XYZ file of C-alpha atoms in Angstrom:
780
model
C -0.047 0.387 0.049
C 0.841 3.398 -0.349
C -1.195 5.814 2.030
C -2.100 9.300 0.111
C -0.547 12.666 1.578
C -4.285 13.526 2.402
C -7.708 12.562 2.657
C -9.245 12.854 -0.809
C -13.048 13.898 -0.355
C -14.146 13.472 -4.067
C -17.353 15.067 -4.872
C -20.527 13.048 -6.050
C -23.077 14.208 -8.847
C -26.566 13.900 -9.871
C -26.210 11.733 -13.018
C -29.531 12.840 -14.413
C -28.448 16.708 -14.019
C -24.916 15.752 -15.664
C -26.668 14.258 -18.482
C -29.108 17.594 -18.849
C -26.148 19.892 -19.017
C -24.424 17.898 -21.249
C -27.736 17.878 -23.335
C -28.555 21.965 -23.236
C -25.146 23.646 -22.666
C -23.402 21.309 -25.495
C -20.589 20.761 -23.155
C -18.946 16.916 -22.258
C -20.236 15.049 -19.244
C -16.877 15.995 -17.239
C -17.343 19.537 -17.267
C -21.014 19.422 -16.103
C -19.734 16.910 -13.110
C -17.280 20.591 -12.517
C -20.120 23.161 -12.869
C -22.126 20.865 -10.423
C -19.550 20.590 -7.741
C -19.469 24.534 -7.882
C -23.018 24.520 -7.148
C -24.465 25.568 -10.179
C -28.137 22.724 -9.969
C -29.659 24.358 -12.913
C -28.877 24.711 -16.607
C -29.490 28.351 -16.216
C -26.817 28.845 -13.977
C -23.969 26.928 -15.383
C -25.155 28.349 -18.565
C -24.831 32.131 -16.332
C -21.411 30.899 -14.785
C -19.460 29.704 -18.438
C -20.826 32.734 -20.163
C -19.665 35.004 -17.406
C -19.017 38.106 -19.736
C -22.524 38.427 -20.757
C -23.466 39.285 -17.315
C -23.923 42.801 -15.661
C -22.858 44.198 -12.647
C -25.246 45.100 -9.416
C -26.476 48.160 -8.838
C -23.891 49.770 -6.887
C -26.930 51.616 -4.944
C -28.065 48.811 -3.283
C -25.773 49.102 -0.738
C -26.539 50.500 2.138
C -25.995 53.988 3.057
C -24.549 53.886 -0.547
C -26.757 56.964 -2.190
C -25.899 59.095 1.291
C -21.864 58.718 0.371
C -22.330 59.501 -2.571
C -24.336 62.574 -2.000
C -21.431 63.538 0.286
C -18.383 62.924 -1.672
C -19.918 64.440 -4.478
C -20.377 67.750 -2.026
C -16.749 67.828 -1.151
C -15.858 67.723 -4.869
C -18.352 70.575 -5.422
C -16.916 72.728 -2.703
C -13.369 71.727 -3.335
C -13.257 69.915 0.226
C -9.760 68.452 0.735
C -10.406 64.374 0.539
C -8.069 61.534 1.870
C -8.778 57.716 0.703
C -8.049 55.771 4.114
C -6.330 52.319 2.930
C -4.439 49.134 3.684
C -1.157 48.059 3.113
C -1.799 44.688 1.501
C -2.367 44.394 -2.161
C -5.998 44.643 -1.212
C -5.595 47.591 0.154
C -3.331 49.137 -2.376
C -5.352 48.164 -4.888
C -8.586 49.404 -3.224
C -6.720 52.961 -2.280
C -5.803 53.351 -6.297
C -9.014 52.410 -7.937
C -11.053 55.103 -5.783
C -7.853 57.845 -5.664
C -7.910 57.406 -9.787
C -12.063 57.900 -9.748
C -11.339 60.624 -7.269
C -9.143 62.457 -9.411
C -11.021 61.453 -12.806
C -13.730 64.175 -11.326
C -11.356 66.562 -10.071
C -11.233 65.617 -6.734
C -8.497 67.115 -4.125
C -7.799 64.107 -2.821
C -4.660 62.212 -1.484
C -3.706 58.982 0.404
C -2.939 57.405 3.585
C -1.754 54.381 4.438
C -0.820 53.404 8.347
C 2.867 52.658 8.658
C 2.257 48.340 9.701
C 5.022 48.108 12.528
C 4.469 52.051 13.758
C 0.844 52.241 13.985
C -0.636 48.698 13.168
C -3.578 47.780 11.046
C -6.721 50.454 10.599
C -7.366 54.012 11.403
C -5.854 54.929 14.786
C -6.151 58.672 16.513
C -2.098 59.776 15.825
C -3.260 59.185 11.785
C -6.169 60.986 12.227
C -4.589 63.777 14.288
C -2.360 64.254 11.289
C -5.262 63.679 8.591
C -7.178 66.900 10.598
C -4.256 69.112 10.721
C -3.651 68.632 6.987
C -7.201 70.388 6.432
C -8.860 67.586 5.319
C -12.727 67.056 5.968
C -13.634 63.710 4.715
C -12.283 60.742 5.050
C -12.944 57.609 2.736
C -11.767 53.986 4.588
C -10.930 51.284 1.616
C -10.649 47.823 2.880
C -10.589 49.100 6.485
C -12.500 50.860 9.368
C -14.878 47.930 9.994
C -13.899 47.407 13.689
C -12.540 51.185 14.406
C -15.340 52.036 16.364
C -13.065 54.358 18.873
C -11.321 55.568 15.863
C -14.936 56.673 14.429
C -15.567 58.566 17.197
C -12.577 60.235 17.484
C -13.278 61.114 14.199
C -16.368 63.022 15.331
C -14.047 64.722 17.778
C -11.952 66.354 15.172
C -14.911 67.853 13.240
C -14.413 65.704 9.451
C -16.780 63.144 8.055
C -15.786 59.377 8.234
C -17.446 57.013 4.986
C -16.021 53.749 5.974
C -16.099 50.981 2.873
C -14.626 46.936 3.878
C -15.733 43.628 3.789
C -14.437 42.753 7.023
C -16.362 40.542 9.293
C -18.535 43.425 11.441
C -18.284 42.955 14.917
C -21.403 43.365 17.642
C -21.113 46.955 17.146
C -20.419 48.798 14.451
C -18.511 52.479 14.214
C -20.860 55.504 14.280
C -19.513 57.065 10.945
C -21.168 58.890 8.554
C -21.531 56.335 6.409
C -20.975 52.779 6.440
C -20.723 50.459 2.347
C -20.368 46.947 3.380
C -21.536 44.148 1.544
C -21.989 42.095 5.045
C -24.002 44.341 7.067
C -27.193 43.038 9.014
C -30.320 43.731 7.410
C -28.492 44.444 3.607
C -30.321 43.322 0.594
C -27.458 43.454 -1.452
C -27.553 40.348 -4.010
C -23.610 39.650 -3.117
C -21.545 39.103 -0.056
C -18.462 38.657 -0.640
C -16.514 41.461 -2.728
C -13.211 41.935 -1.829
C -12.071 45.246 0.090
C -11.401 46.800 -4.051
C -14.358 45.186 -4.908
C -16.036 47.757 -2.636
C -14.100 50.588 -4.116
C -15.049 49.446 -7.166
C -18.739 49.848 -6.296
C -18.274 53.541 -4.821
C -16.455 54.273 -8.230
C -18.976 53.046 -10.021
C -21.745 55.040 -8.121
C -19.671 58.120 -8.530
C -18.757 57.766 -12.316
C -22.085 56.820 -12.980
C -20.944 54.186 -15.310
C -19.240 50.843 -15.211
C -15.621 51.986 -14.663
C -14.118 49.089 -16.837
C -11.232 51.008 -17.237
C -10.399 50.275 -13.307
C -11.152 46.818 -13.669
C -7.622 45.997 -14.216
C -6.924 47.304 -10.414
C -10.012 45.523 -9.210
C -8.865 42.236 -10.124
C -5.660 42.604 -8.322
C -6.916 42.831 -5.054
C -10.088 40.335 -5.568
C -7.753 37.441 -6.613
C -4.550 38.430 -4.223
C -7.545 38.412 -1.378
C -8.610 35.379 -1.736
C -12.012 35.788 -2.037
C -14.843 33.562 -3.404
C -14.523 34.038 -7.255
C -18.600 33.740 -7.948
C -20.570 36.279 -8.740
C -19.545 39.628 -9.206
C -15.913 38.446 -8.122
C -15.382 36.188 -10.712
C -17.236 39.092 -13.303
C -14.149 41.447 -12.138
C -11.597 38.497 -12.039
C -12.422 37.534 -15.830
C -12.506 40.748 -17.420
C -9.913 42.363 -15.241
C -7.430 39.713 -16.478
C -8.665 40.656 -20.169
C -8.119 44.104 -19.315
C -4.829 43.333 -17.700
C -3.821 42.007 -20.824
C -4.262 45.195 -22.042
C -3.167 47.633 -19.703
C -2.220 50.789 -20.865
C -0.811 51.731 -17.107
C 3.097 52.705 -16.742
C 3.282 51.046 -13.395
C 1.861 47.823 -14.013
C 3.959 47.375 -17.410
C 6.590 48.026 -15.405
C 5.970 45.233 -12.828
C 4.929 42.626 -14.946
C 8.200 43.060 -16.588
C 10.440 42.508 -13.272
C 8.016 39.562 -13.123
C 8.898 38.342 -15.991
C 5.596 37.817 -17.663
C 4.544 38.146 -20.997
C 0.936 40.195 -21.776
C -0.337 36.921 -23.579
C 0.416 34.603 -20.564
C -1.395 36.786 -18.061
C -3.922 34.330 -15.868
C -5.199 34.450 -12.323
C -2.038 32.677 -11.408
C 0.077 36.284 -12.721
C -1.625 37.779 -9.854
C -1.620 35.216 -7.210
C 2.339 34.253 -7.554
C 4.050 37.304 -9.204
C 2.133 40.506 -8.619
C 0.505 40.593 -5.478
C 3.206 38.787 -3.269
C 5.715 41.822 -5.056
C 2.578 44.169 -3.480
C 2.706 42.596 0.154
C 6.256 42.522 0.422
C 5.964 46.144 0.142
C 3.813 46.899 3.223
C 5.082 43.859 5.281
C 8.592 45.564 5.287
C 8.187 49.433 5.352
C 5.690 52.418 4.193
C 2.819 50.965 1.416
C 2.966 54.254 -0.297
C 5.577 52.706 -3.032
C 3.262 50.013 -4.216
C 0.331 52.608 -4.875
C 2.965 55.627 -6.196
C 3.710 52.429 -8.848
C -0.093 51.592 -9.909
C -0.544 55.431 -10.069
C 2.123 57.160 -11.841
C 2.753 58.037 -15.697
C 6.165 58.492 -15.654
C 8.319 55.617 -17.576
C 11.335 56.237 -15.635
C 9.364 56.103 -12.358
C 7.286 53.268 -12.794
C 10.895 51.578 -13.853
C 12.719 52.345 -10.554
C 9.896 51.332 -8.133
C 9.310 48.200 -10.113
C 12.723 46.953 -9.299
C 12.412 48.611 -5.527
C 9.697 46.480 -4.992
C 11.289 43.658 -6.892
C 14.002 43.853 -4.008
C 11.798 43.951 -1.478
C 10.268 41.178 -2.340
C 13.261 39.119 -2.182
C 14.306 40.285 1.394
C 10.886 39.545 2.450
C 11.597 35.770 0.998
C 15.198 35.204 2.665
C 12.796 37.016 5.928
C 10.131 34.391 5.812
C 12.673 31.244 5.385
C 14.700 32.745 8.598
C 11.452 33.243 10.784
C 9.677 30.073 9.073
C 12.904 27.788 10.560
C 12.770 29.272 13.763
C 8.793 28.983 13.815
C 9.003 24.983 12.850
C 12.321 24.395 16.120
C 9.979 26.253 18.391
C 6.728 23.981 17.619
C 8.616 20.897 17.991
C 10.847 21.852 20.648
C 7.801 23.588 23.165
C 4.239 22.996 21.328
C 4.411 19.456 19.449
C 1.444 19.344 17.119
C 0.269 15.934 18.954
C -0.304 17.742 21.810
C -1.959 20.846 20.643
C -4.790 21.447 18.640
C -3.510 24.648 17.926
C -0.526 26.259 17.373
C 0.638 29.951 18.998
C 4.151 30.862 17.919
C 5.998 33.550 19.306
C 9.354 35.155 18.659
C 11.212 38.430 20.081
C 11.548 40.781 17.382
C 10.111 38.811 14.304
C 9.191 40.462 11.376
C 4.979 41.123 11.854
C 4.941 41.899 8.365
C 5.595 38.237 7.176
C 4.116 36.515 10.043
C 0.894 35.871 7.954
C 3.309 33.952 5.118
C 5.095 31.979 7.894
C 1.650 30.734 9.926
C 0.588 29.971 6.352
C 3.954 27.693 5.822
C 2.989 26.392 9.817
C -0.059 25.068 8.726
C 1.273 23.537 5.303
C 3.415 21.530 7.513
C 1.848 20.923 10.702
C -1.607 21.035 9.602
C -3.213 22.739 12.698
C -4.990 26.186 13.040
C -1.548 28.827 13.260
C -0.978 32.193 14.950
C 2.326 33.509 14.870
C 3.417 36.482 16.801
C 5.935 39.361 16.582
C 7.002 40.055 20.836
C 7.743 43.325 21.478
C 9.094 42.770 24.808
C 9.662 46.846 26.048
C 6.169 47.643 25.307
C 4.769 44.053 26.285
C 2.806 43.815 22.499
C 2.552 40.797 20.899
C 0.995 41.332 16.900
C 0.736 38.689 14.490
C -1.581 36.807 12.076
C -2.953 33.322 12.191
C -4.322 30.970 9.536
C -7.198 28.068 9.988
C -7.849 24.584 8.571
C -11.212 23.045 7.522
C -13.674 22.297 10.813
C -11.933 25.575 13.170
C -13.733 29.441 12.329
C -10.539 31.565 13.366
C -13.109 34.402 13.496
C -15.992 32.894 15.476
C -13.132 31.412 17.838
C -11.048 34.329 18.266
C -14.193 36.504 18.997
C -14.577 34.291 22.296
C -11.694 35.869 23.669
C -11.971 39.574 23.217
C -11.442 40.786 26.503
C -7.778 39.467 25.895
C -7.430 40.737 22.283
C -7.746 44.617 22.432
C -7.600 44.949 18.575
C -8.870 41.568 16.122
C -10.185 41.074 12.530
C -10.110 39.117 9.965
C -12.368 35.773 8.348
C -13.273 32.074 9.487
C -9.825 31.366 8.054
C -7.546 33.717 8.513
C -7.126 37.332 11.309
C -4.506 39.401 12.631
C -4.602 40.427 15.581
C -2.369 42.516 18.755
C -2.730 42.070 22.309
C -0.671 41.702 25.386
C 2.237 39.695 24.963
C 1.213 38.148 29.023
C -2.228 37.343 27.384
C -0.339 35.117 24.947
C -0.255 31.645 27.400
C -3.660 32.376 28.213
C -4.958 32.602 24.647
C -2.887 29.296 23.882
C -4.707 27.659 26.739
C -8.341 28.865 25.558
C -7.829 28.317 21.698
C -6.439 24.526 22.511
C -9.221 23.919 24.705
C -11.918 25.119 22.216
C -10.229 23.198 19.420
C -10.389 20.397 21.442
C -14.593 20.768 21.632
C -14.618 21.155 17.752
C -11.890 19.025 16.174
C -11.212 15.244 15.777
C -8.244 13.429 14.804
C -9.789 13.064 11.132
C -9.511 17.159 10.957
C -6.052 17.072 11.750
C -5.567 15.311 8.167
C -5.184 17.673 4.767
C -8.267 17.486 2.525
C -8.123 17.727 -0.995
C -10.903 18.268 -2.751
C -11.502 16.348 -5.865
C -14.085 17.010 -8.194
C -14.521 13.899 -10.018
C -13.151 10.328 -10.902
C -11.806 10.484 -14.774
C -11.116 7.457 -16.812
C -8.022 7.750 -19.321
C -10.746 7.910 -22.246
C -12.149 11.196 -20.719
C -8.294 13.200 -20.268
C -9.249 14.780 -24.073
C -7.463 17.980 -25.438
C -11.177 18.320 -25.904
C -11.957 17.833 -22.449
C -9.228 20.346 -20.833
C -10.066 22.820 -23.711
C -13.901 23.105 -22.301
C -12.607 22.958 -18.612
C -11.024 26.611 -19.087
C -13.964 27.945 -19.859
C -14.343 28.087 -16.092
C -11.374 30.051 -15.428
C -10.565 32.484 -14.022
C -10.111 29.807 -10.914
C -9.681 30.942 -6.981
C -11.683 30.718 -3.691
C -14.623 28.379 -4.261
C -13.518 28.059 -7.950
C -10.800 26.108 -7.503
C -8.887 24.809 -10.520
C -10.069 21.449 -11.066
C -8.783 18.132 -9.088
C -9.617 14.714 -10.861
C -9.429 11.442 -9.774
C -7.467 8.362 -11.708
C -8.646 5.261 -10.038
C -6.403 1.762 -9.881
C -4.173 2.023 -13.483
C -0.819 0.626 -14.521
C 1.805 2.364 -14.799
C 4.095 1.703 -17.709
C 7.139 3.820 -16.850
C 8.414 5.574 -13.871
C 11.212 7.923 -12.996
C 12.999 10.566 -11.786
C 13.951 13.752 -13.460
C 15.375 17.042 -12.308
C 18.667 18.535 -11.454
C 17.953 16.678 -7.816
C 15.738 13.932 -9.135
C 13.188 15.212 -6.972
C 10.153 15.278 -9.484
C 8.467 12.357 -10.736
C 8.040 11.772 -14.397
C 4.975 8.886 -15.225
C 3.087 7.429 -18.009
C -0.045 5.706 -16.862
C -2.172 3.417 -19.167
C -5.731 1.921 -19.084
C -8.494 0.901 -21.393
C -5.110 1.071 -23.644
C -4.947 4.348 -23.538
C -1.672 6.181 -22.138
C -1.364 9.424 -20.455
C 1.550 11.762 -19.675
C 2.179 12.874 -15.684
C 4.401 14.996 -13.618
C 4.362 15.561 -10.061
C 7.218 18.032 -8.786
C 8.013 17.173 -5.657
C 7.105 13.828 -5.804
C 10.612 11.631 -6.771
C 10.499 9.776 -3.537
C 7.274 8.165 -4.416
C 9.457 5.685 -7.127
C 10.679 3.592 -4.363
C 7.427 3.507 -3.073
C 5.451 2.042 -5.808
C 5.986 -1.732 -6.853
C 6.393 -2.619 -10.837
C 2.471 -4.246 -11.262
C 0.875 -2.238 -8.431
C -2.612 -0.287 -9.368
C -1.918 3.164 -8.661
C -4.810 5.959 -7.894
C -3.538 9.582 -8.803
C -5.194 13.024 -7.887
C -4.582 16.105 -10.039
C -4.727 18.808 -12.039
C -5.036 18.123 -16.050
C -3.679 20.024 -18.424
C -2.163 20.674 -21.841
C 1.524 19.934 -22.702
C 2.891 22.178 -25.881
C 6.382 21.080 -27.047
C 7.920 20.988 -30.479
C 4.512 21.895 -31.993
C 2.459 18.795 -30.135
C -0.367 19.223 -27.695
C -1.210 16.215 -25.670
C -2.698 15.931 -22.165
C -1.046 15.265 -19.399
C -1.699 14.853 -15.599
C 0.240 17.618 -12.833
C 0.115 14.971 -10.047
C -0.771 16.320 -6.553
C -0.525 13.168 -4.486
C -0.468 9.474 -5.366
C -1.852 5.976 -3.791
C -1.747 2.349 -3.648
C -4.584 0.128 -2.252
C -3.551 -3.061 -2.554
C -0.584 -4.406 -0.844
C 2.786 -4.138 -2.385
C 5.925 -6.414 -3.038
C 9.101 -5.329 -3.802
C 11.674 -7.584 -5.145
C 15.498 -7.327 -4.015
C 16.485 -10.360 -4.501
C 18.705 -9.935 -7.624
C 22.529 -9.160 -6.406
C 20.958 -7.239 -3.752
C 23.387 -4.542 -2.276
C 22.333 -5.192 1.299
C 24.490 -1.819 2.614
C 22.649 0.338 -0.457
C 19.128 -1.408 0.636
C 19.906 -0.166 4.709
C 21.643 3.048 3.656
C 19.036 4.185 1.085
C 15.708 2.563 1.117
C 15.016 1.326 4.621
C 13.185 3.242 6.725
C 11.880 3.639 10.604
C 8.725 2.123 9.071
C 10.314 -1.278 8.235
C 10.357 -4.815 10.435
C 13.104 -6.500 9.691
C 12.212 -10.410 9.746
C 15.037 -12.720 10.334
C 14.349 -16.666 10.161
C 18.358 -17.628 10.886
C 20.348 -16.140 13.877
C 23.133 -17.021 11.671
C 21.861 -14.343 9.113
C 21.623 -11.843 11.498
C 25.365 -12.380 12.970
C 26.684 -12.068 9.172
C 24.890 -8.458 8.509
C 24.486 -7.602 12.022
C 26.905 -3.848 11.401
C 24.666 -3.094 8.620
C 21.597 -3.876 10.404
C 19.164 -1.427 12.294
C 18.842 -3.979 15.344
C 16.100 -2.135 16.996
C 14.039 -3.514 13.803
C 15.306 -6.603 13.850
C 12.716 -9.454 14.433
C 13.890 -13.162 14.948
C 11.699 -15.909 14.413
C 13.209 -19.377 15.264
C 10.031 -21.820 14.763
C 6.344 -21.731 14.230
C 4.490 -20.661 17.323
C 7.333 -17.170 16.943
C 5.939 -16.468 13.693
C 1.997 -17.021 14.759
C 2.307 -14.773 17.784
C 3.682 -12.107 15.153
C 1.511 -8.786 14.340
C 2.591 -7.236 11.287
C -1.140 -6.172 9.421
C -0.750 -3.470 7.748
C 2.932 -3.084 8.808
C 6.002 -2.548 6.006
C 8.245 -5.797 6.548
C 11.709 -6.910 5.007
C 12.228 -11.085 4.485
C 16.055 -10.997 5.354
C 15.854 -14.264 4.612
C 14.083 -17.650 4.181
C 12.455 -19.711 6.693
C 13.064 -23.684 6.777
C 9.708 -24.038 5.172
C 7.122 -22.317 3.511
C 4.803 -23.322 6.592
C 6.817 -20.416 8.690
C 5.525 -18.102 6.041
C 1.617 -19.053 6.114
C 2.253 -18.939 10.153
C 3.261 -15.395 9.975
C 0.345 -13.692 8.216
C -2.562 -15.523 10.614
C -2.773 -12.164 12.042
C -2.800 -9.729 8.767
C -1.293 -8.699 5.660
C 1.635 -6.324 5.653
C 0.991 -3.574 3.534
C 4.495 -3.875 2.143
C 6.781 -7.036 1.757
C 10.850 -6.036 0.306
C 11.956 -9.452 -0.097
C 15.506 -10.291 0.078
C 16.331 -13.647 1.000
C 20.057 -13.932 1.459
C 21.124 -17.725 1.684
C 24.148 -19.085 3.246
C 23.980 -21.778 0.416
C 21.910 -22.746 -2.609
C 19.973 -25.374 -1.866
C 18.164 -25.400 -5.499
C 21.740 -25.951 -7.532
C 23.027 -28.692 -5.661
C 22.952 -32.093 -6.547
C 19.741 -33.557 -5.627
C 20.196 -37.328 -5.204
C 17.055 -38.973 -6.607
C 15.904 -42.399 -5.083
C 18.632 -43.922 -8.011
C 21.592 -42.492 -6.241
C 20.527 -43.561 -3.037
C 19.843 -47.047 -4.475
C 23.402 -47.384 -5.899
C 25.135 -45.670 -2.951
C 23.246 -47.965 -0.727
C 24.472 -51.125 -3.503
C 28.079 -49.834 -3.498
C 28.337 -49.926 0.637
C 26.732 -54.016 0.526
C 29.347 -54.725 -2.285
C 32.922 -52.603 -0.514
C 31.865 -53.043 2.725
C 32.985 -50.518 5.352
C 33.745 -47.406 2.865
C 36.134 -44.410 4.384
C 34.557 -41.729 3.841
C 37.788 -39.552 4.673
C 39.816 -40.582 2.644
C 38.058 -42.324 -0.510
C 34.917 -39.596 -0.885
C 36.530 -37.373 -3.533
C 37.510 -40.013 -5.889
C 34.000 -41.554 -5.412
C 32.219 -38.178 -5.963
C 34.636 -37.950 -9.164
C 33.779 -41.284 -10.509
C 30.060 -40.712 -10.321
C 30.004 -36.927 -11.432
C 28.783 -36.594 -8.058
C 29.651 -33.902 -5.345
C 30.898 -34.386 -1.988
C 28.515 -32.451 -0.288
C 25.874 -35.358 -2.353
C 27.337 -37.724 -0.611
C 28.014 -36.556 2.445
C 24.101 -35.855 2.654
C 23.212 -39.534 1.262
C 25.375 -40.558 4.488
C 23.551 -38.633 7.004
C 20.287 -39.799 5.435
C 21.327 -43.386 5.542
C 22.677 -42.541 9.442
C 19.841 -41.152 10.219
C 17.212 -43.888 9.289
C 19.693 -46.401 10.691
C 21.253 -47.946 7.813
C 24.271 -47.542 8.701
C 27.033 -46.614 11.107
C 29.449 -43.781 11.015
C 32.851 -44.137 12.829
C 35.677 -41.575 12.367
C 34.007 -41.501 8.769
C 34.248 -45.303 8.511
C 30.287 -45.876 7.064
C 29.139 -49.380 7.439
C 26.013 -50.956 6.635
C 23.791 -52.049 8.931
C 22.329 -55.899 8.829
C 18.963 -56.596 8.440
C 18.434 -52.871 8.970
C 13.974 -52.431 8.642
C 12.626 -50.902 5.735
C 12.010 -47.440 6.117
C 10.945 -44.351 2.940
C 13.850 -41.521 2.987
C 10.809 -39.244 4.220
C 12.079 -40.107 7.469
C 15.017 -38.639 7.506
C 14.817 -35.018 8.570
C 17.776 -33.935 6.947
C 16.091 -35.577 3.533
C 12.815 -33.288 4.571
C 14.578 -30.212 5.496
C 16.470 -30.490 1.937
C 13.651 -31.299 0.143
C 11.773 -28.303 1.939
C 14.863 -25.891 1.230
C 14.638 -27.072 -2.562
C 11.119 -26.308 -2.612
C 11.057 -22.935 -0.930
C 13.924 -21.384 -2.766
C 12.693 -22.659 -6.394
C 9.068 -20.679 -4.948
C 10.624 -18.226 -3.891
C 14.309 -16.800 -4.777
C 14.438 -18.591 -8.367
C 11.083 -17.168 -10.108
C 10.040 -13.978 -11.675
C 8.758 -11.028 -9.659
C 5.091 -12.522 -10.866
C 4.855 -15.517 -9.593
C 6.665 -14.304 -6.531
C 3.861 -11.820 -5.442
C 1.501 -14.815 -6.646
C 2.771 -17.074 -4.147
C 2.608 -14.656 -1.480
C -1.013 -14.428 -2.664
C -1.725 -17.946 -2.360
C 0.099 -17.603 1.421
C -2.142 -14.990 2.444
C -5.485 -16.724 1.706
C -4.564 -20.038 2.980
C -3.228 -17.784 6.282
C -6.688 -16.383 6.889
C -8.614 -19.251 5.907
């Protein structure tokens, strides 16, 4: 067997609906099942999802307070009031700031922006910033991607006599700020049709309402925050993403062009991954290490030289951010393993003195990936006794809900079910750890701590076609709630498998079923080669793609996980390098079974003795429990019965066959009954025979080995046909008639010959069949 790295949650589809979709939408069954698994339960809903470009945006005035906010902003423009946009320092906040800044400049407003410093001011509005803004003569402040938790700060804004309009998308708390207006799709009682807009989506809706028409030219900015903030890519978010990517490919924004250049991305290659893995990390890096202002300047500039310089600066900051993340992650992993091991903690809270608070969210994500526990990573400022950090969760543990139960020790926190940020007194960290672990123990089970892969559908090799893969692209752009489709291919044979890459850490394979072969690649899965036996049936989970090379287009599977459901046998019999096996193949999950103490003694220097089990009789074999275990058979037992006894308590998951032998009984001269008859007659004629002096002459005369003569002599002795005294062998007169099989030596020789024939001198398939038969007899 080979256990998959994750739990495979395979979605099931209503076959009747699949057929209905196929008939009405002219799509393949595979694509129909993908649509159903994304919640499209009617033909019309599926058609809208596929033809997203034909959809329209919701009326922005359906958002609560939108009319009030637009009227106040228009009043400010008409009276030349100074307007300040108050943003956030991540990619969503930067793009939100840029969207509203662009719209207000287009309307001729006197507008500027302010983004707090993550390290000196923290997240969201703060009183010191409001003092600066008020002193600057600003009479209207509009937050983007922040503010819904700023209850005290909003009250302070009233004291400073400027109006505050909040636009945000984060979870509203139990008490809302008393702002001039709040534009938020999740407000209690909101009737807005779509609740999951990113911060930039809300800013885009405000821009739409202000400009009086859909600002399509701002979609190239709106798509950045929408994808970067990992909001569900459905409904309006899908529309923003789909249209935004199209506009991004045609961008005339000097800063975006410069950013794409340092990312090494060509316009025609732009997709959602361009934002998620190239643009957004660089934009985020600015606010993680310093003031985020340069990121906004980059998106807004029209000067090519300035754009080039800013893009280069941001790229450098991203490289610095990557190194900092690696260093902190290494420390955090050591902290977890030494102080709070995952098997004893349902929630991991890791703290470090002076850790960069701007990257702790990334570190938290890495720890979740490694340990699969809800994780909080905190940067400790011991001088001020403050802990600032970020949290990431797993399925089944709502971070926002559980942190909300700890509000008394969390003066500042906010976020979503799967991610959150917070500030607390460093003295309360241990109490937070205790509470969250207690809360998690009440809702999480052992099963919850095994990572999940959501699989869209089971796919046959015949369905892996260029047409199917091309139709699947109609579901793009992919993201939250619309992930890249994952398929399961069950129980197929591999026709080739090898390690690739400079470090041989990737896997290249070809699998086949029903006469159809498919290429597959598994990045980082090179180790699997040693864990899949030659004729095993494998199941694969991955993403389908098209491999284009040398003007050829072929379907391929990008493998993410592999399993083997049946027991496996690995053949190390032929000229086995025992040293290499125990140095390169052996793992602590294996048990080494030996039947002869002499074998252990001979190879003791190579063997992991704490994993060695010596079995010296059938009763010991029966007592062993190897069900679902990985066992190494170091040598062969005296008879096959021992092997049958070995598996009476269950079948192992893997058998590694080495079968070291002291001598090859199978290729010895095997005396037949005619051999024994001749030797008996020879002794009757010659009388006492001196084996020591004349055994070699006799062997040469008959073409036998000396061992054959010794063997026959020992059998005769056990049957009391002869006496042997100091090498002189003599017949016993009038000895009782007995069969050769009554000799223990004869029986043992026959058994050794038989077991060697069945287990050493057989093909791989024959050997596996031998074990299959043994398993059947063992459990009968």
